[in-house]
mmCIF file of C-alpha atoms in Angstrom:
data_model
loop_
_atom_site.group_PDB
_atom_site.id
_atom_site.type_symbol
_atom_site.label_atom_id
_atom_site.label_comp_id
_atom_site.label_asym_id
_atom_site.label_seq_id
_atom_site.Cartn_x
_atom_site.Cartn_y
_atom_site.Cartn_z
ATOM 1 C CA UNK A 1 158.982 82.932 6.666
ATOM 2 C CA UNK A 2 156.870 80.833 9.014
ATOM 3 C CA UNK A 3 157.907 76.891 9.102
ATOM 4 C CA UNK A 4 155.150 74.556 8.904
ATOM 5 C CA UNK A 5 155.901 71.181 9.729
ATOM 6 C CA UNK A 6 152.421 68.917 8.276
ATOM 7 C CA UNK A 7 151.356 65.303 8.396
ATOM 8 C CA UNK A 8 152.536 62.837 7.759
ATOM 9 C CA UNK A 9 156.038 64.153 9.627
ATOM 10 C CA UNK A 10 157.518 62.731 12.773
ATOM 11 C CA UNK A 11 157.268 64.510 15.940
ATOM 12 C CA UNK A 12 160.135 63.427 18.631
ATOM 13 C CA UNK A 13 159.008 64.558 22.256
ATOM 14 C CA UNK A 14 161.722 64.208 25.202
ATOM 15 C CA UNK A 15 159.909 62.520 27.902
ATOM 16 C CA UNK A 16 157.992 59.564 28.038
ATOM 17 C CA UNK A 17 155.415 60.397 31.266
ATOM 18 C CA UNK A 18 151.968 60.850 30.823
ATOM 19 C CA UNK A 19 152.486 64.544 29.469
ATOM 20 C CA UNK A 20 154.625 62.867 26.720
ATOM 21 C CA UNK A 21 151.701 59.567 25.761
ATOM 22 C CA UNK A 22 148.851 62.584 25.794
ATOM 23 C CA UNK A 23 150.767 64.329 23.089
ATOM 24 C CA UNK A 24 151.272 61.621 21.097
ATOM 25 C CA UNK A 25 147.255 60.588 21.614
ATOM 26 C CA UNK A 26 146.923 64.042 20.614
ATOM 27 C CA UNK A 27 148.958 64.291 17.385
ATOM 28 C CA UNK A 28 148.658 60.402 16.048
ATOM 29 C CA UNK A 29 144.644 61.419 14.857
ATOM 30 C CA UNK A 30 145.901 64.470 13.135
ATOM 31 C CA UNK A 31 148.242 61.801 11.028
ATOM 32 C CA UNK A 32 151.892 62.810 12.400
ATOM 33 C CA UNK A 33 154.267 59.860 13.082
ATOM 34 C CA UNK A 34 155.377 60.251 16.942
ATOM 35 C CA UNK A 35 158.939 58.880 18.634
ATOM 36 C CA UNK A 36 159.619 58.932 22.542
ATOM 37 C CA UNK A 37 163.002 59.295 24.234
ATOM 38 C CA UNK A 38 162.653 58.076 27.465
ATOM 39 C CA UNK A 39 165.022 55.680 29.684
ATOM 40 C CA UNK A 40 161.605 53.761 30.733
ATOM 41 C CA UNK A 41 161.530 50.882 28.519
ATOM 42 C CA UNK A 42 158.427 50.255 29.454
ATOM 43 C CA UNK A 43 157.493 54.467 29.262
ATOM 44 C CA UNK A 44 154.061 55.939 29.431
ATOM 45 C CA UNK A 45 154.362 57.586 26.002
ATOM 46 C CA UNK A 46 156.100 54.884 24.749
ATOM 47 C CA UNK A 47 153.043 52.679 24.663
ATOM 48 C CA UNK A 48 151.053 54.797 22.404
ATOM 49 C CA UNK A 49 154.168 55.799 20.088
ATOM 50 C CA UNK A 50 155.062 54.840 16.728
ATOM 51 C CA UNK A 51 158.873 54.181 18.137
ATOM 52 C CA UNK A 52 160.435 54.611 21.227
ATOM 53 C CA UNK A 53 164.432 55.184 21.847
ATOM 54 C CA UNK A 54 165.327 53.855 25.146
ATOM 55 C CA UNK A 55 168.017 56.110 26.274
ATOM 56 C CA UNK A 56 168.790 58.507 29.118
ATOM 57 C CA UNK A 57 167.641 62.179 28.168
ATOM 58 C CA UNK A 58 171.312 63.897 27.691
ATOM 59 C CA UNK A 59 172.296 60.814 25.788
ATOM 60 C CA UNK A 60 173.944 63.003 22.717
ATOM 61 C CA UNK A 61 173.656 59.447 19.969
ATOM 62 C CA UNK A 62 170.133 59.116 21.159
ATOM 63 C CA UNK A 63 169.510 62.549 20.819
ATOM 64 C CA UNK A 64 170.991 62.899 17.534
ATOM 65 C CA UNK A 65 168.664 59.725 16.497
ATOM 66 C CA UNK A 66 165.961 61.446 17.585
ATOM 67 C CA UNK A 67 167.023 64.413 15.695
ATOM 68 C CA UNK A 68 167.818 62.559 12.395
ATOM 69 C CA UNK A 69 164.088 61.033 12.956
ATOM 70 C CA UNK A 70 161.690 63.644 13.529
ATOM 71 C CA UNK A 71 160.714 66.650 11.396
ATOM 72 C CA UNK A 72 160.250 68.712 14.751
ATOM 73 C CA UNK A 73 161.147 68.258 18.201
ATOM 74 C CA UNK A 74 159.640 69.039 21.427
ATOM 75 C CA UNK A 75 159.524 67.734 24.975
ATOM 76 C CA UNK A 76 157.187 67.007 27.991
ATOM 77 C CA UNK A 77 158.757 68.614 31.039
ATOM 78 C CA UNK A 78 161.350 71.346 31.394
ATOM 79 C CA UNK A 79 164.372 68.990 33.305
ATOM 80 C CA UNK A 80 165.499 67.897 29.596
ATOM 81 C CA UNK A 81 169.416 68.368 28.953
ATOM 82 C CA UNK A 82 169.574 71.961 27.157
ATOM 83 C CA UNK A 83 173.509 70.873 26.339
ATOM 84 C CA UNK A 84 172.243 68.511 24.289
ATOM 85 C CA UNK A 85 169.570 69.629 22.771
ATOM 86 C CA UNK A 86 172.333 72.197 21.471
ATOM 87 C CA UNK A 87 174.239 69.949 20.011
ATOM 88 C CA UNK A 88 171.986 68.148 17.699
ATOM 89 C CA UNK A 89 169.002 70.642 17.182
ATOM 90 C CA UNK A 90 170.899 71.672 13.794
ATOM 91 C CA UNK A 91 169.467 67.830 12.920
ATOM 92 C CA UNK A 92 166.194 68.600 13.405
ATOM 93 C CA UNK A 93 163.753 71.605 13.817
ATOM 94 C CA UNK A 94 163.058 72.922 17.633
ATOM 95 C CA UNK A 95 160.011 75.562 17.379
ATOM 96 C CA UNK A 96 160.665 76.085 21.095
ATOM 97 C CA UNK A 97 162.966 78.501 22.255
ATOM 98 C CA UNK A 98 165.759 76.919 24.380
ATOM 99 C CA UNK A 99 166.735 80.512 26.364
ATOM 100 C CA UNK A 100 162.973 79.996 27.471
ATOM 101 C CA UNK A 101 163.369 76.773 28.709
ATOM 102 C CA UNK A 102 166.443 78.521 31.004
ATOM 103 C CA UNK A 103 164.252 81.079 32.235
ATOM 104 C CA UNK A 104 161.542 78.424 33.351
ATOM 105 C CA UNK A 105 163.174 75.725 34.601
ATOM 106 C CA UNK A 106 165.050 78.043 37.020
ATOM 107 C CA UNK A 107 163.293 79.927 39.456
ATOM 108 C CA UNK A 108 165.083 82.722 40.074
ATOM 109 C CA UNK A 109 166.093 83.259 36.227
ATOM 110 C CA UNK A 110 162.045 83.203 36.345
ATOM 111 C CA UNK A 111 161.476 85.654 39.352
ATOM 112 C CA UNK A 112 163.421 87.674 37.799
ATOM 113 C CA UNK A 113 162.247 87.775 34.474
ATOM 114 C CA UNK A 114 158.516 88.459 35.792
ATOM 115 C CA UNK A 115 159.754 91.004 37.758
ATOM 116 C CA UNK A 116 161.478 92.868 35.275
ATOM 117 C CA UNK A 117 158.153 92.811 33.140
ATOM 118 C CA UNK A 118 156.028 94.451 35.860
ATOM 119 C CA UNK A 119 154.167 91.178 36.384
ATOM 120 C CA UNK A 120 154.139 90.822 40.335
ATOM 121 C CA UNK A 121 155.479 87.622 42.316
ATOM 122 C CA UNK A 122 155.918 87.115 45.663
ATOM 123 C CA UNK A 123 158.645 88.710 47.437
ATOM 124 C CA UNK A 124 161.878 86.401 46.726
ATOM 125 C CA UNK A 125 165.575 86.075 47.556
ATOM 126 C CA UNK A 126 168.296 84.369 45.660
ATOM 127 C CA UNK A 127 170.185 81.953 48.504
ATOM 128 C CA UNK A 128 173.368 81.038 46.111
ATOM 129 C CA UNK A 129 175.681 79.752 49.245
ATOM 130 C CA UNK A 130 174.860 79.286 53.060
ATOM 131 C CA UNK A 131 175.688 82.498 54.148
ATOM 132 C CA UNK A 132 172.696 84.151 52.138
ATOM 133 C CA UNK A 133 169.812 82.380 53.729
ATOM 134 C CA UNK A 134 170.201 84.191 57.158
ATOM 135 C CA UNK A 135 169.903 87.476 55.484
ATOM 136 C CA UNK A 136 167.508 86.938 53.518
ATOM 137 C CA UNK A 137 165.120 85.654 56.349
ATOM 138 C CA UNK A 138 166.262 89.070 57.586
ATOM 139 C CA UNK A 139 164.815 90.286 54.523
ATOM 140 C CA UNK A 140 161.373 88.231 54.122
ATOM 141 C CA UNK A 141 161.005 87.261 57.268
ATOM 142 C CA UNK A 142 158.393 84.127 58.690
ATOM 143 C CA UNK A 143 156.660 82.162 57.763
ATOM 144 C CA UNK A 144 158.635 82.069 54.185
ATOM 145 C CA UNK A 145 159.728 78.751 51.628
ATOM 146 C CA UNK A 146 162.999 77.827 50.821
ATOM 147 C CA UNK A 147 162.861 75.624 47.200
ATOM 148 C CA UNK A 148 165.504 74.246 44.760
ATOM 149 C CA UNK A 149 166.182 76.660 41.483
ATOM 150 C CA UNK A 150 164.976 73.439 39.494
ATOM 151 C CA UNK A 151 164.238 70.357 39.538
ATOM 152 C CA UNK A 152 161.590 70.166 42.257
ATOM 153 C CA UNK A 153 157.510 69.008 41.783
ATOM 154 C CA UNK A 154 154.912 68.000 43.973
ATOM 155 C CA UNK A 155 156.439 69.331 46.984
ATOM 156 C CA UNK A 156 159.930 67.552 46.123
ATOM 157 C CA UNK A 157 162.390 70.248 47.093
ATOM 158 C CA UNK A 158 160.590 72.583 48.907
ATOM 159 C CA UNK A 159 160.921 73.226 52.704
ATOM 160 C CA UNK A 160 158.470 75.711 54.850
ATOM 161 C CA UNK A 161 160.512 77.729 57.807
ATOM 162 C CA UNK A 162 158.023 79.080 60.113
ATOM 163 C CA UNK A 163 160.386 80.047 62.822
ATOM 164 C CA UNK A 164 164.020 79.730 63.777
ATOM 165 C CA UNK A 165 163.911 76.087 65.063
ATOM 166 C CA UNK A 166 162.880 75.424 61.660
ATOM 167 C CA UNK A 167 165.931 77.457 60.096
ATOM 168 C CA UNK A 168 168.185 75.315 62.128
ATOM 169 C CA UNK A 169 166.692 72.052 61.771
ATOM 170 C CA UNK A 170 166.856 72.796 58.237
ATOM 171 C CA UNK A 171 170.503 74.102 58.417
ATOM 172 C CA UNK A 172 171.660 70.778 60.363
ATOM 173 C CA UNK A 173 170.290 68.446 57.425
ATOM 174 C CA UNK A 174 171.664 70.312 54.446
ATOM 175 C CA UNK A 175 174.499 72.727 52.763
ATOM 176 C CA UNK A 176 173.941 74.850 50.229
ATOM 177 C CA UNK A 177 176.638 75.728 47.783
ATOM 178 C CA UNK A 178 177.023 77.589 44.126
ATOM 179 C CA UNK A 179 176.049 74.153 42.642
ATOM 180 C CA UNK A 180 172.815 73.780 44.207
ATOM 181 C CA UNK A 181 171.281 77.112 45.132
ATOM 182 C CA UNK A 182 168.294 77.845 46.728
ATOM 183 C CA UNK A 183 165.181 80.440 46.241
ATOM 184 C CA UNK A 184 163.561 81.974 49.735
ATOM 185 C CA UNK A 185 159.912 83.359 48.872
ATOM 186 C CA UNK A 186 157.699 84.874 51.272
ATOM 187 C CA UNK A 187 154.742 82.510 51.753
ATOM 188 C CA UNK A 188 151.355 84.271 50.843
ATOM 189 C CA UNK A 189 147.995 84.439 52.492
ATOM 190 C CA UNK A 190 145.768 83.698 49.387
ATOM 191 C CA UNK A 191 142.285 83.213 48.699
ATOM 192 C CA UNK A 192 143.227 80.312 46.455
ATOM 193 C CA UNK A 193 145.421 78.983 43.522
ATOM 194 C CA UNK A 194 144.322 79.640 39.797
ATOM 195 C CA UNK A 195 145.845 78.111 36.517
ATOM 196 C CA UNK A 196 146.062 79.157 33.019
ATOM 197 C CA UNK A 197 147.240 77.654 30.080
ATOM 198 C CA UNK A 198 148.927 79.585 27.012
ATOM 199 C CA UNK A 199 150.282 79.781 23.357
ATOM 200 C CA UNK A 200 150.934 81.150 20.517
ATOM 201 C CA UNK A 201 149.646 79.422 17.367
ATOM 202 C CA UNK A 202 151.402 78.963 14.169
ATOM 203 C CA UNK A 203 150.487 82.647 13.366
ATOM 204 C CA UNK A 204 151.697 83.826 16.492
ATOM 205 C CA UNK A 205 148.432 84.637 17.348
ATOM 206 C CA UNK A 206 148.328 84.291 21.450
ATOM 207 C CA UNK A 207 146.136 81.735 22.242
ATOM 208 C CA UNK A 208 144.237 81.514 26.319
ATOM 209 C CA UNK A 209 142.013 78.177 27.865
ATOM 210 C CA UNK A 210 139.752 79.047 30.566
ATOM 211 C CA UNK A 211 141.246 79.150 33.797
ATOM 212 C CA UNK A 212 141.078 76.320 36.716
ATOM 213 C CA UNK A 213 140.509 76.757 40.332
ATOM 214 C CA UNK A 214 142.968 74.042 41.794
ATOM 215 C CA UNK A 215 143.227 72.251 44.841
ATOM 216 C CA UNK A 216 146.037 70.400 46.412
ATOM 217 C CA UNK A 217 146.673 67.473 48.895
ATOM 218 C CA UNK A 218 150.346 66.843 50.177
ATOM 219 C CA UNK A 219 151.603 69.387 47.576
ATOM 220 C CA UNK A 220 149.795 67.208 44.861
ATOM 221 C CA UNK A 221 147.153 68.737 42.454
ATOM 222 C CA UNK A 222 144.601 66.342 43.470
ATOM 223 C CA UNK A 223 141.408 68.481 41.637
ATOM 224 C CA UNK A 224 140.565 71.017 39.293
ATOM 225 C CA UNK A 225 137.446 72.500 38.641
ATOM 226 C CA UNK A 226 136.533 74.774 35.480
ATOM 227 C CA UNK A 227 133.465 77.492 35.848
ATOM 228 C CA UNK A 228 132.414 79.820 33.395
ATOM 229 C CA UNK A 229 130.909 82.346 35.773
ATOM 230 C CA UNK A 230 134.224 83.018 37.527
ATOM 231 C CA UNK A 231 134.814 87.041 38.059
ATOM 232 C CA UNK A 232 135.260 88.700 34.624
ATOM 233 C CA UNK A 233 137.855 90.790 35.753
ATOM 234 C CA UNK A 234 140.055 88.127 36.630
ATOM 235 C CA UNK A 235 139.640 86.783 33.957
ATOM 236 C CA UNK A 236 140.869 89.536 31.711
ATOM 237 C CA UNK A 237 143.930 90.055 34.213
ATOM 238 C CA UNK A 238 144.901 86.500 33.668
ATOM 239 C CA UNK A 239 144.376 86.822 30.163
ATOM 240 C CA UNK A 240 146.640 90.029 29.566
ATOM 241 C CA UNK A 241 149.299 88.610 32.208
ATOM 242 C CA UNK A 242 149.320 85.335 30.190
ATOM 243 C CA UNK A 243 149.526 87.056 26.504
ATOM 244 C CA UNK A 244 152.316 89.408 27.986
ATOM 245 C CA UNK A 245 154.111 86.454 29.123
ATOM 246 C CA UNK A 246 154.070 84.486 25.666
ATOM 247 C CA UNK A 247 154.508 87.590 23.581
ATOM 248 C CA UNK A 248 158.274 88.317 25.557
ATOM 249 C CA UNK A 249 159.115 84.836 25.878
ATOM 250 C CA UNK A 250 158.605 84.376 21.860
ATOM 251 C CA UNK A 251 156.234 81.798 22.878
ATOM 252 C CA UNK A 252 156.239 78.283 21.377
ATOM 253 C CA UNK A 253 154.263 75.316 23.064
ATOM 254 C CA UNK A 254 152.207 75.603 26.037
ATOM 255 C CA UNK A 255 152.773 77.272 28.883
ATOM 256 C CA UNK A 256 151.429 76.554 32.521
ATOM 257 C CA UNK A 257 150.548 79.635 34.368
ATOM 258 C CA UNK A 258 150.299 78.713 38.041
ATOM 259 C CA UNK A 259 148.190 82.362 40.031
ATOM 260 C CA UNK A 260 147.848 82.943 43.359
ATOM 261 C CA UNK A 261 144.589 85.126 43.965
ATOM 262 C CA UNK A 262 144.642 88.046 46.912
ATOM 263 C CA UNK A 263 141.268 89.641 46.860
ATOM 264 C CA UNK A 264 141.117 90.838 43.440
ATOM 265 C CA UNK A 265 144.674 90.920 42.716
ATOM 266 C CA UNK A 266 146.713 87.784 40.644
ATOM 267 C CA UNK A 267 150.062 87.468 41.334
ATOM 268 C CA UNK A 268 152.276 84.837 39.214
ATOM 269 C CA UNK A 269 153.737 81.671 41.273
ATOM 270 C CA UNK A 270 155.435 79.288 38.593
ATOM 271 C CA UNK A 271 155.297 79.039 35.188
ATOM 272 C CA UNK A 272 155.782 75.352 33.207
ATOM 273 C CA UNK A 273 156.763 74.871 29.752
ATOM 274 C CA UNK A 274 154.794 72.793 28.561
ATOM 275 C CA UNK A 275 150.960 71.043 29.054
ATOM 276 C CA UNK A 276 150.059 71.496 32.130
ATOM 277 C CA UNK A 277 148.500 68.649 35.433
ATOM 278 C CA UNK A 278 146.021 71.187 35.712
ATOM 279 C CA UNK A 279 145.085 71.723 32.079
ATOM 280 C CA UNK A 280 143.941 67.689 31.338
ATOM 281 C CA UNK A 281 140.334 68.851 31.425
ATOM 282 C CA UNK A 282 140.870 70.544 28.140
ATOM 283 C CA UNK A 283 140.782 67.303 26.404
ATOM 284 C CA UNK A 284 137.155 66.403 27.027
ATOM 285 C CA UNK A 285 136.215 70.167 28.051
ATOM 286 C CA UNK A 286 137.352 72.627 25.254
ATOM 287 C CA UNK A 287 137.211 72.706 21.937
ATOM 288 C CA UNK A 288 141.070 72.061 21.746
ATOM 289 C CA UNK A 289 142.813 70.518 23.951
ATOM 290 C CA UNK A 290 146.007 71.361 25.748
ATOM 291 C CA UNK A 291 147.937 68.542 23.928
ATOM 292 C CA UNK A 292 146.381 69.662 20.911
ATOM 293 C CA UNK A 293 147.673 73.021 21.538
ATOM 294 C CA UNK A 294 151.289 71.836 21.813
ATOM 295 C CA UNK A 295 151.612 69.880 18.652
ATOM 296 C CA UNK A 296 149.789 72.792 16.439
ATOM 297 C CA UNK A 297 152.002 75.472 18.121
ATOM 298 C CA UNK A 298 155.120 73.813 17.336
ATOM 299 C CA UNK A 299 154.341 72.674 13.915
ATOM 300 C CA UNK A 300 153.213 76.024 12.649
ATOM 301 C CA UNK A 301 149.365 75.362 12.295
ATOM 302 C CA UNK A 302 146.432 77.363 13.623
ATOM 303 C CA UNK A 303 144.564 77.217 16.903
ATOM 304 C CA UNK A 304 140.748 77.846 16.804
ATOM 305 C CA UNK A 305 139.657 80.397 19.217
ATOM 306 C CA UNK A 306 138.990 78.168 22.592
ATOM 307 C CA UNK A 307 135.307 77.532 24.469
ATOM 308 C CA UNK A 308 134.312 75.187 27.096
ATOM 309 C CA UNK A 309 131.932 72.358 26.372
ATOM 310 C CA UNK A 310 130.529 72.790 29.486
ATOM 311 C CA UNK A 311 129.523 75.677 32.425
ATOM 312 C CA UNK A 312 131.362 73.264 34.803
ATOM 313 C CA UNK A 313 134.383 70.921 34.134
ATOM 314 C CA UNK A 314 135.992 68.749 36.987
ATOM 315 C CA UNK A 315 139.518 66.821 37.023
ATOM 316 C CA UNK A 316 140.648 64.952 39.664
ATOM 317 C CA UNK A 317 144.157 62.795 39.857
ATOM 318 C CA UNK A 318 144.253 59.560 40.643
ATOM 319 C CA UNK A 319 147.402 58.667 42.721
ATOM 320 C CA UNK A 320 149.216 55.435 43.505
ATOM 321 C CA UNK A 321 146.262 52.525 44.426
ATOM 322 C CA UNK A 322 143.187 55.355 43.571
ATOM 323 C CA UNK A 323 143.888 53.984 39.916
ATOM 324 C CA UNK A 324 143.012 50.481 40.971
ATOM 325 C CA UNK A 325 139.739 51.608 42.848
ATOM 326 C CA UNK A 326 138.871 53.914 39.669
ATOM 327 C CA UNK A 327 139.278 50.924 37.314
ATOM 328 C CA UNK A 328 136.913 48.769 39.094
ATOM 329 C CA UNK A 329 134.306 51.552 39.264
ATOM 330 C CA UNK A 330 134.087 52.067 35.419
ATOM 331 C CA UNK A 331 131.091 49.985 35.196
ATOM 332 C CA UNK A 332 129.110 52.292 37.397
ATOM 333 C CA UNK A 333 130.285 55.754 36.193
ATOM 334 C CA UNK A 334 128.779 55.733 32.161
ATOM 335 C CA UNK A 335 129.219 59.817 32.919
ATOM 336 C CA UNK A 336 133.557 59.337 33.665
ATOM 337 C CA UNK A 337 136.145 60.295 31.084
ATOM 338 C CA UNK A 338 138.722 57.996 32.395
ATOM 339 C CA UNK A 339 142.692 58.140 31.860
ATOM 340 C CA UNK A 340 144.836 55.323 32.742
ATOM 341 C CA UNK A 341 148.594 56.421 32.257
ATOM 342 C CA UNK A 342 149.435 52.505 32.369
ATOM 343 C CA UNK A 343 152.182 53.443 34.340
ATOM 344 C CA UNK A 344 153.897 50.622 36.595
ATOM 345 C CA UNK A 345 154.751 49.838 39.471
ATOM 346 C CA UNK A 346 151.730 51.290 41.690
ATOM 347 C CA UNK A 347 153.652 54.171 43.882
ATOM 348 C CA UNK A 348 151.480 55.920 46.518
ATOM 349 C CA UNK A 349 150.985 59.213 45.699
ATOM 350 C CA UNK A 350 152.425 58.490 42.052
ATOM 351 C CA UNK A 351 150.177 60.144 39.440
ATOM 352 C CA UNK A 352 148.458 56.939 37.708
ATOM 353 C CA UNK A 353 145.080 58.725 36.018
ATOM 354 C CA UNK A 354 142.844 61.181 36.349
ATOM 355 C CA UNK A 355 138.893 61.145 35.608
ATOM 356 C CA UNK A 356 137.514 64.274 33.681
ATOM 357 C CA UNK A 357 133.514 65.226 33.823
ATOM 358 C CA UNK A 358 131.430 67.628 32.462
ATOM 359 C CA UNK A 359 128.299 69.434 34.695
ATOM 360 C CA UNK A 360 127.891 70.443 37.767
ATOM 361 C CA UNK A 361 126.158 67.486 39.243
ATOM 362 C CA UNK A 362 128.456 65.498 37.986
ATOM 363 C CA UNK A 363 131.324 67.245 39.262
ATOM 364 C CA UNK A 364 129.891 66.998 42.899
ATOM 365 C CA UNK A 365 129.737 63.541 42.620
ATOM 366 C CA UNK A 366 133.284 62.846 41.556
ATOM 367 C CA UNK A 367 134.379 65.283 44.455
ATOM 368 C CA UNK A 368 132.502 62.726 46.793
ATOM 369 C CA UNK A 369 133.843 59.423 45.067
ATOM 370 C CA UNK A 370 137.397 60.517 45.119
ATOM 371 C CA UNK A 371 137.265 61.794 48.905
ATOM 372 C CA UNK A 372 135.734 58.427 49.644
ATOM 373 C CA UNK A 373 138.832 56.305 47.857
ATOM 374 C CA UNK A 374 141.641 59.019 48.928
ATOM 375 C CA UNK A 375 140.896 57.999 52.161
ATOM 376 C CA UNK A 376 141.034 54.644 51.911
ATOM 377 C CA UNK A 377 144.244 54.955 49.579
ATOM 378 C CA UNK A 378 146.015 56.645 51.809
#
């Protein structure tokens, strides 16, 4: 028997980012009570919360306060303490699956698990201690990147080796042991980097948003643009990749389906557990949003079938002193859907917003705006 968990419950989300606060803005109109654990006292999430318990994330008494206050718990970002999560979830009730959360917050349990499903990756290699990375250069040769099993975003952990000098700069600077192993994948020529997000509802029913065509600065999603004409037949591979994925992972809460494209082939680069950077345009440009998505998947409830608002949708970031020039613009962008994260202090390159617009006109000139200000912010 299906659990349904209905207003006016408490959802308790691990993670107090900006992930985290657009949950909460998500579930507080649908009349759910929402707590934050976060060590930020002064959090993200925590500023649009009903409570917030200050307390480091494998914290077991904050934990189990968390689980003796909410009805269901979830979380924003896949680093979260499994352990103890384990230890209190009897407290409370976790929709998501925690062996999932093992598989996707490790890359190579994840390589390996898309591999086994006939879903196709770039070539990889497990580098467990130092004396696997030379062979498996062997293997994949150049150019190829070396990246922590977990843990690393926006380029944090990740290290491109396009010849030997770079193997043995790399080698000088760092050791690699059984307690921090590394994957080696075979960097791709692609035509360009695709997202989808995915769920099952609270019927199980698998549940796609359109997909995004992403760009990057400094390893950084920086912008995101939505079009409805995009090849049909990518489309449906993305689709059946995604619903394969969520139907053998027993799917609960979003998932982030990061694609690189090669002609007219997708091939899978990361997946996320959760709501997705490059997903935030579902909140003004679909039906349902992303965040909406998460808190009806894991309290049991339905998710209409999804459609765009819009034949074009555009997202861009806003990092580190962007948000300050985006602030001051308001007045002369009526057209923006702006999101300050309120997040402090100012960090360059720090995720602080992002600005959502519908149409294509309007998309062009947000392109232009934020090229204008990244330059000048960085």
């Amino acid at each position: 028997m299906k659990k349904v968990v209905l207003p006016p419950a408490t959802i308790g989300i691990i993670g107090g980012g900006q992930l985290g606060r657009m949950m909460a803005e998500a579930a507080k109109p649908m009349g759910y009570r929402v707590v934050i654990l976060d060590p930020n006292p002064d959090s993200s999430a925590g500023k649009v919360s009903d409570e917030q318990i200050v307390a480091a994330y494998d914290d077991i008494a904050a934990l189990t306060k968390l689980a003796d206050e909410a009805d269901v718990i979830t979380y924003e970002f896949e680093n979260v303490d499994v352990s103890g999560i384990e230890q209190v979830k009897e407290n409370s009730y976790l929709a998501q699956d925690l062996d999932n959360l093992r598989i996707t917050s490790n890359r190579i349990l994840e390589k390996e698990f898309l591999e086994a499903n006939q879903i196709k990756v770039a070539p990889f290699r497990a580098v467990k201690v130092q004396a696997d990375l030379e062979p498996a250069i062997s293997d994949l040769g150049y150019p190829a990147i070396l990246k922590t099993v977990s843990g690393g975003y926006d380029g944090h952990g990740q290290w491109n080796l396009n010849n030997d000098d770079d193997l043995q700069s790399f080698l000088e600077k760092h050791q690699i042991d059984s307690d921090h192993p590394l994957i080696l994948e075979r960097k791709l020529n692609f035509d360009c980097e695709l997202s989808m997000m995915v769920t099952r509802d609270g019927n199980d029913r698998v549940v796609t948003w359109p997909i995004s065509r992403n760009y990057h600065q400094d390893h950084i999603l920086k912008i995101s643009i939505i079009q409805d004409d995009l090849d049909s037949e990518i489309t449906k591979q993305a689709q059946t990749m995604a619903t394969k994925i969520a139907q053998k992972l027993n799917l609960k809460g979003m998932l982030g389906i990061e694609f690189f494209l090669q002609g007219n082939q997708l091939l899978v680069n990361e997946l996320a557990p959760r709501p997705h950077n490059s997903g935030h345009y579902t909140i003004e440009g679909t039906n349902v949003s992303q965040f909406e998505g998460q808190i009806r998947s894991v309290t049991g409830l339905p998710i209409a079938e999804i459609t765009l608002n819009n034949q074009q949708i555009t997202m861009i970031n806003l990092l580190g002193s962007e948000i300050t020039s985006a602030r001051e613009d308001l007045v002369n962008h009526p057209e923006w859907h702006f999101h300050d994260y309120e997040k402090t202090p100012i960090v360059k390159k720090r995720k602080m917003g992002h600005i959502t617009v519908l149409g294509k006109a309007n998309g062009a000139k947000l392109i232009e705006w934020e090229k204008s200000h990244h330059d000048q912010a960085n």
